[in-house]
C-alpha cells in the first residue's frame, strides 16, 4: 500500500518532556515522551540472565520436577526461565510414554510439524536418509539449519533403551563456544558473524529443503549501545551448502574460521555428555545449544511468547512494542 504523501509531520517541536508533532493531513497533534521514545530506541530485549557453561555443568544440570510443570503456570514460568538461562533443562519424574512427553511439551507450546511429522519416535533405521536415524556418532550441531526459521526448542526423551550401551547424549553451549572464539580469535568470530551460507537437506526423495536466504553461523542483533549481541547459532556441517563470498580471500577466511570454531566445539572441556534416561526428558534451545543426536521441535517464537507472558506483566510487554 502506498502511504499518502500528506501523512507526514508538518511541524515537529522539541519540548522539555518529549516531542510533539503536528500531522500534515489533518493537523492533529501527537505527543511522544522522551521515556517512550527511549524505550523504543533501545530495541528492548527482555532481561534474561544467561549462564554460559562447559562440561562441568554435569555436576549441577538444571532440572525441574514434572509435577511442578504440570501443576501450574508458575511451574512453567520456572521451567521456561531455566531454559532461557541455561539453554537446556531436564524434567524429572515424567511418565515414560510418548503421550506424557507430548503433554509436557505442550505446556509451553504446540509441537511443530516438520517433514518428520510432529511428535515422532524413532529407532535406528538406515532406510531414512538422515544421519539422525542412525547409530553413527554425530558431531555437535544445531538442527534444521536448512529451514529459514530453524526449530526453537528441541526435546529428547529416551523411552526405552535395552540393547547395547549407547544413547549417551552430547550438548555443547554454542554461546560459550562463541565467547571462547571471540576471545581467542576475534577475526574468526567476526568472519562467522559476517559470511553467509545456505543450509540444505537433499538426501530424501520427497523433501528438498534450502533456506530462502543465506545466513551467518553466528547471528547477532544490535543493542542500544550499538554493540552486536549474539542471538542465534546455526551450525550443521552436514547440511551446509555453498557460502556467499565476495572474493576468494573471503572463502579462505571462512574455512579458517570454521576450522577454529570446530576445534573449540570438540574440546573435551566444552562437551557435556549425559546418559539419557527414561522418565527424564531433556529440553534445549536449538538456537544456542548444539547437540549430537536428533530430536523433535517447537518454534522459538512460541517458546519466547510463553516465557514472556509468564515472566513479565502485560504492561511491560505492551510498553516494549
Ligand atoms: Fe540433530
Short mmCIF file of C-alpha atoms and ligand atoms in Angstrom, two decimals:
data_model
loop_
_atom_site.label_atom_id
_atom_site.label_comp_id
_atom_site.label_asym_id
_atom_site.label_seq_id
_atom_site.Cartn_x
_atom_site.Cartn_y
_atom_site.Cartn_z
CA UNK A 1 0.00 0.00 0.00
CA UNK A 2 1.28 3.44 -0.86
CA UNK A 3 1.30 5.84 2.06
CA UNK A 4 -0.47 9.07 1.04
CA UNK A 5 2.03 11.87 0.73
CA UNK A 6 0.21 14.12 3.14
CA UNK A 7 0.69 11.66 6.04
CA UNK A 8 3.81 13.44 7.19
CA UNK A 9 4.63 15.71 10.08
CA UNK A 10 4.04 19.36 9.27
CA UNK A 11 5.71 20.56 12.40
CA UNK A 12 7.97 18.90 14.94
CA UNK A 13 8.53 20.62 18.25
CA UNK A 14 11.06 19.59 20.79
CA UNK A 15 9.76 20.10 24.30
CA UNK A 16 11.17 19.51 27.76
CA UNK A 17 9.34 16.24 28.26
CA UNK A 18 9.23 14.95 24.70
CA UNK A 19 8.41 15.72 21.08
CA UNK A 20 5.13 16.96 19.70
CA UNK A 21 4.24 16.57 16.07
CA UNK A 22 1.54 18.21 14.02
CA UNK A 23 0.40 15.96 11.17
CA UNK A 24 0.12 17.42 7.69
CA UNK A 25 -3.01 15.59 6.59
CA UNK A 26 -5.46 16.74 9.25
CA UNK A 27 -3.50 18.94 11.60
CA UNK A 28 -3.91 16.71 14.64
CA UNK A 29 -1.18 16.65 17.25
CA UNK A 30 0.71 13.67 18.70
CA UNK A 31 2.96 13.80 21.72
CA UNK A 32 5.77 11.28 22.38
CA UNK A 33 7.52 11.47 25.74
CA UNK A 34 11.29 11.04 25.91
CA UNK A 35 10.78 7.92 28.03
CA UNK A 36 8.51 6.33 25.44
CA UNK A 37 10.91 7.16 22.61
CA UNK A 38 13.92 5.97 24.57
CA UNK A 39 12.26 2.60 25.30
CA UNK A 40 11.70 2.01 21.58
CA UNK A 41 15.08 3.28 20.60
CA UNK A 42 16.57 0.66 22.90
CA UNK A 43 15.07 -2.13 20.81
CA UNK A 44 14.16 -3.72 24.16
CA UNK A 45 15.40 -7.17 24.90
CA UNK A 46 13.57 -8.69 27.78
CA UNK A 47 16.12 -9.23 30.51
CA UNK A 48 17.16 -12.83 30.76
CA UNK A 49 20.36 -13.58 32.57
CA UNK A 50 22.46 -16.16 30.72
CA UNK A 51 24.70 -18.72 32.39
CA UNK A 52 27.34 -19.94 29.98
CA UNK A 53 28.58 -23.44 30.76
CA UNK A 54 31.03 -26.16 29.84
CA UNK A 55 31.41 -29.85 30.66
CA UNK A 56 31.37 -29.11 34.40
CA UNK A 57 27.63 -28.34 34.19
CA UNK A 58 27.21 -32.12 34.57
CA UNK A 59 27.58 -31.65 38.35
CA UNK A 60 24.70 -29.25 38.54
CA UNK A 61 22.50 -29.63 35.45
CA UNK A 62 19.32 -27.51 35.55
CA UNK A 63 16.37 -29.73 36.41
CA UNK A 64 12.73 -29.28 37.31
CA UNK A 65 10.10 -31.73 38.54
CA UNK A 66 7.46 -32.94 36.12
CA UNK A 67 4.77 -32.38 38.77
CA UNK A 68 5.78 -28.73 39.20
CA UNK A 69 5.49 -28.05 35.46
CA UNK A 70 2.17 -29.86 35.12
CA UNK A 71 0.60 -28.32 38.26
CA UNK A 72 0.60 -24.60 37.45
CA UNK A 73 1.70 -21.86 35.10
CA UNK A 74 4.11 -20.77 37.81
CA UNK A 75 5.86 -24.10 37.26
CA UNK A 76 6.05 -23.36 33.51
CA UNK A 77 7.45 -19.93 34.35
CA UNK A 78 10.26 -21.55 36.37
CA UNK A 79 10.84 -24.09 33.61
CA UNK A 80 10.98 -21.58 30.73
CA UNK A 81 13.23 -19.29 32.81
CA UNK A 82 15.68 -22.16 33.37
CA UNK A 83 15.71 -22.89 29.63
CA UNK A 84 16.35 -19.20 28.88
CA UNK A 85 19.18 -19.05 31.41
CA UNK A 86 20.98 -22.32 30.70
CA UNK A 87 19.78 -23.17 27.22
CA UNK A 88 18.54 -26.56 28.44
CA UNK A 89 16.69 -28.24 31.29
CA UNK A 90 15.82 -31.78 32.39
CA UNK A 91 12.38 -32.70 33.66
CA UNK A 92 12.43 -35.33 36.39
CA UNK A 93 9.64 -37.81 37.02
CA UNK A 94 7.94 -37.71 33.61
CA UNK A 95 5.85 -40.80 32.87
CA UNK A 96 7.69 -42.95 30.33
CA UNK A 97 5.36 -42.63 27.37
CA UNK A 98 5.07 -40.65 24.18
CA UNK A 99 1.70 -39.22 25.27
CA UNK A 100 3.02 -37.87 28.59
CA UNK A 101 6.04 -36.35 26.85
CA UNK A 102 3.78 -34.66 24.34
CA UNK A 103 1.54 -33.25 27.10
CA UNK A 104 4.62 -31.97 28.88
CA UNK A 105 5.94 -30.09 25.85
CA UNK A 106 2.51 -28.67 25.12
CA UNK A 107 2.69 -26.89 28.48
CA UNK A 108 4.98 -24.50 26.56
CA UNK A 109 3.60 -24.58 23.03
CA UNK A 110 2.29 -26.83 20.30
CA UNK A 111 4.71 -29.25 18.73
CA UNK A 112 5.98 -28.06 15.42
CA UNK A 113 5.28 -30.26 12.44
CA UNK A 114 8.16 -30.83 10.11
CA UNK A 115 8.80 -33.35 7.34
CA UNK A 116 9.45 -35.85 10.14
CA UNK A 117 5.91 -35.30 11.43
CA UNK A 118 5.20 -33.60 14.76
CA UNK A 119 5.85 -35.80 17.74
CA UNK A 120 7.87 -38.71 16.46
CA UNK A 121 9.60 -41.71 17.86
CA UNK A 122 12.45 -43.38 16.11
CA UNK A 123 14.82 -46.27 16.26
CA UNK A 124 17.99 -46.69 14.24
CA UNK A 125 16.73 -47.02 10.67
CA UNK A 126 19.01 -46.74 7.68
CA UNK A 127 16.00 -46.60 5.32
CA UNK A 128 15.57 -42.94 6.21
CA UNK A 129 18.37 -40.95 4.70
CA UNK A 130 19.16 -38.73 7.61
CA UNK A 131 22.10 -39.27 9.87
CA UNK A 132 19.77 -38.56 12.83
CA UNK A 133 18.24 -42.00 12.34
CA UNK A 134 21.43 -43.95 12.53
CA UNK A 135 23.79 -45.03 15.27
CA UNK A 136 26.60 -43.02 13.77
CA UNK A 137 28.17 -40.66 16.23
CA UNK A 138 27.07 -37.19 15.22
CA UNK A 139 29.24 -34.13 15.73
CA UNK A 140 27.79 -31.24 17.73
CA UNK A 141 25.31 -29.38 15.55
CA UNK A 142 22.10 -27.39 15.63
CA UNK A 143 19.05 -28.83 13.88
CA UNK A 144 17.13 -27.71 10.81
CA UNK A 145 19.72 -25.20 9.62
CA UNK A 146 18.12 -25.82 6.21
CA UNK A 147 14.96 -24.03 7.38
CA UNK A 148 14.73 -20.26 7.14
CA UNK A 149 13.37 -20.44 10.70
CA UNK A 150 15.20 -23.27 12.48
CA UNK A 151 13.44 -25.15 15.29
CA UNK A 152 13.49 -23.25 18.59
CA UNK A 153 13.14 -25.82 21.34
CA UNK A 154 14.03 -29.47 20.99
CA UNK A 155 13.21 -32.40 23.21
CA UNK A 156 14.77 -35.83 23.70
CA UNK A 157 13.05 -38.44 25.75
CA UNK A 158 14.59 -41.88 25.76
CA UNK A 159 11.58 -44.15 26.14
CA UNK A 160 13.33 -47.46 26.04
CA UNK A 161 16.88 -48.50 25.68
CA UNK A 162 17.53 -52.15 26.24
CA UNK A 163 20.19 -53.09 23.69
CA UNK A 164 23.78 -52.01 23.78
CA UNK A 165 25.27 -49.32 25.91
CA UNK A 166 24.92 -46.30 23.60
CA UNK A 167 22.40 -43.48 23.93
CA UNK A 168 24.65 -41.06 25.68
CA UNK A 169 23.91 -37.57 24.52
CA UNK A 170 26.20 -34.66 23.75
CA UNK A 171 25.43 -31.00 24.41
CA UNK A 172 27.71 -28.01 23.78
CA UNK A 173 26.87 -24.42 24.77
CA UNK A 174 27.17 -22.57 21.46
CA UNK A 175 27.21 -19.18 23.22
CA UNK A 176 30.11 -20.29 25.42
CA UNK A 177 31.93 -21.63 22.32
CA UNK A 178 31.30 -18.30 20.54
CA UNK A 179 32.61 -16.37 23.55
CA UNK A 180 35.75 -18.54 23.50
CA UNK A 181 36.15 -17.97 19.76
CA UNK A 182 35.77 -14.22 20.25
CA UNK A 183 38.45 -14.24 22.94
CA UNK A 184 40.94 -16.44 21.12
CA UNK A 185 40.37 -15.22 17.58
CA UNK A 186 38.30 -12.04 17.17
CA UNK A 187 38.86 -12.21 13.42
CA UNK A 188 37.38 -15.73 13.19
CA UNK A 189 34.42 -14.63 15.31
CA UNK A 190 33.79 -11.65 13.09
CA UNK A 191 34.07 -13.83 9.98
CA UNK A 192 31.43 -16.27 11.26
CA UNK A 193 29.15 -13.32 12.07
CA UNK A 194 29.59 -11.89 8.59
CA UNK A 195 29.93 -14.65 5.98
CA UNK A 196 26.59 -16.10 4.96
CA UNK A 197 25.92 -19.68 3.97
CA UNK A 198 22.86 -21.62 2.97
CA UNK A 199 21.66 -24.81 4.56
CA UNK A 200 20.11 -27.65 2.59
CA UNK A 201 18.57 -31.10 3.11
CA UNK A 202 18.55 -33.06 -0.09
CA UNK A 203 19.07 -36.71 0.86
CA UNK A 204 15.45 -37.90 0.76
CA UNK A 205 13.50 -38.35 -2.46
CA UNK A 206 10.47 -36.28 -1.48
CA UNK A 207 11.93 -33.41 0.51
CA UNK A 208 14.40 -30.90 -0.81
CA UNK A 209 14.96 -28.03 1.56
CA UNK A 210 17.10 -24.98 1.09
CA UNK A 211 16.99 -21.77 3.13
CA UNK A 212 15.40 -18.77 1.44
CA UNK A 213 18.42 -16.62 2.17
CA UNK A 214 21.95 -17.30 3.27
CA UNK A 215 22.60 -16.81 6.98
CA UNK A 216 25.74 -16.45 9.06
CA UNK A 217 26.84 -19.16 11.51
CA UNK A 218 26.64 -16.61 14.33
CA UNK A 219 23.66 -14.28 14.01
CA UNK A 220 23.78 -11.08 16.04
CA UNK A 221 21.41 -8.22 16.75
CA UNK A 222 22.31 -4.69 17.70
CA UNK A 223 21.78 -3.37 21.22
CA UNK A 224 21.13 0.27 22.09
CA UNK A 225 24.81 0.98 22.51
CA UNK A 226 25.41 -0.30 19.01
CA UNK A 227 27.06 -3.44 20.29
CA UNK A 228 26.33 -6.70 18.42
CA UNK A 229 24.76 -9.28 20.71
CA UNK A 230 24.80 -12.96 19.74
CA UNK A 231 21.29 -14.29 19.31
CA UNK A 232 21.50 -17.47 17.25
CA UNK A 233 23.97 -20.19 16.38
CA UNK A 234 23.39 -22.10 13.13
CA UNK A 235 25.85 -24.89 12.64
CA UNK A 236 25.44 -28.21 10.92
CA UNK A 237 28.42 -29.16 8.82
CA UNK A 238 26.47 -31.98 7.13
CA UNK A 239 23.71 -29.61 5.92
CA UNK A 240 25.98 -26.83 4.80
CA UNK A 241 25.52 -25.62 1.19
CA UNK A 242 27.56 -23.04 -0.75
CA UNK A 243 28.67 -19.90 1.00
CA UNK A 244 28.18 -16.42 -0.33
CA UNK A 245 31.61 -14.94 -0.87
CA UNK A 246 32.62 -11.69 -2.41
CA UNK A 247 36.14 -12.80 -3.18
CA UNK A 248 38.45 -15.82 -2.84
CA UNK A 249 40.04 -14.36 0.29
CA UNK A 250 36.65 -14.43 1.95
CA UNK A 251 36.35 -18.17 1.24
CA UNK A 252 39.76 -18.78 2.77
CA UNK A 253 38.85 -16.67 5.81
CA UNK A 254 35.62 -18.62 6.28
CA UNK A 255 37.27 -22.04 6.24
CA UNK A 256 40.00 -20.86 8.59
CA UNK A 257 37.35 -19.52 10.99
CA UNK A 258 35.22 -22.68 10.66
CA UNK A 259 38.25 -24.84 11.49
CA UNK A 260 38.89 -22.84 14.65
CA UNK A 261 35.17 -22.98 15.57
CA UNK A 262 35.05 -26.77 15.22
CA UNK A 263 38.30 -27.13 17.16
CA UNK A 264 36.63 -25.26 20.07
CA UNK A 265 33.38 -27.25 19.82
CA UNK A 266 35.35 -30.50 20.06
CA UNK A 267 37.38 -29.62 23.12
CA UNK A 268 36.67 -32.15 25.87
CA UNK A 269 36.06 -29.33 28.37
CA UNK A 270 33.28 -27.97 26.12
CA UNK A 271 31.50 -31.29 25.64
CA UNK A 272 28.85 -32.14 28.18
CA UNK A 273 27.96 -35.83 27.88
CA UNK A 274 25.00 -37.32 29.65
CA UNK A 275 23.31 -40.68 29.53
CA UNK A 276 19.64 -40.07 28.73
CA UNK A 277 17.24 -41.93 30.99
CA UNK A 278 13.60 -42.93 30.63
CA UNK A 279 11.47 -40.56 32.75
CA UNK A 280 13.91 -37.66 32.40
CA UNK A 281 13.31 -35.78 29.15
CA UNK A 282 15.79 -33.12 28.06
CA UNK A 283 14.60 -29.85 26.52
CA UNK A 284 17.08 -27.48 24.91
CA UNK A 285 17.32 -24.25 22.93
CA UNK A 286 18.31 -25.14 19.37
CA UNK A 287 19.33 -21.54 18.68
CA UNK A 288 22.04 -21.76 21.32
CA UNK A 289 22.90 -25.34 22.30
CA UNK A 290 24.47 -27.79 19.88
CA UNK A 291 23.72 -31.48 20.28
CA UNK A 292 24.85 -34.82 18.99
CA UNK A 293 21.50 -36.50 18.23
CA UNK A 294 18.16 -35.67 16.70
CA UNK A 295 15.01 -34.55 18.41
CA UNK A 296 11.54 -33.07 17.94
CA UNK A 297 10.74 -29.42 17.99
CA UNK A 298 8.75 -26.33 18.96
CA UNK A 299 9.02 -22.88 17.41
CA UNK A 300 11.29 -20.30 19.02
CA UNK A 301 8.63 -17.57 18.79
CA UNK A 302 6.07 -19.67 20.66
CA UNK A 303 8.55 -20.55 23.39
CA UNK A 304 9.60 -16.90 23.89
CA UNK A 305 5.97 -15.80 23.91
CA UNK A 306 5.12 -18.30 26.65
CA UNK A 307 8.16 -17.35 28.74
CA UNK A 308 7.46 -13.62 28.32
CA UNK A 309 3.78 -13.78 29.22
CA UNK A 310 4.56 -15.81 32.34
CA UNK A 311 7.51 -13.68 33.42
CA UNK A 312 6.56 -10.07 32.63
CA UNK A 313 3.41 -8.02 33.16
CA UNK A 314 1.05 -7.20 30.33
CA UNK A 315 2.05 -3.57 30.79
CA UNK A 316 5.77 -4.27 30.47
CA UNK A 317 5.16 -6.27 27.32
CA UNK A 318 2.82 -3.70 25.75
CA UNK A 319 5.25 -0.91 26.56
CA UNK A 320 8.01 -2.68 24.68
CA UNK A 321 6.12 -2.85 21.39
FE1 LIG B 1 20.19 -33.15 15.39
#
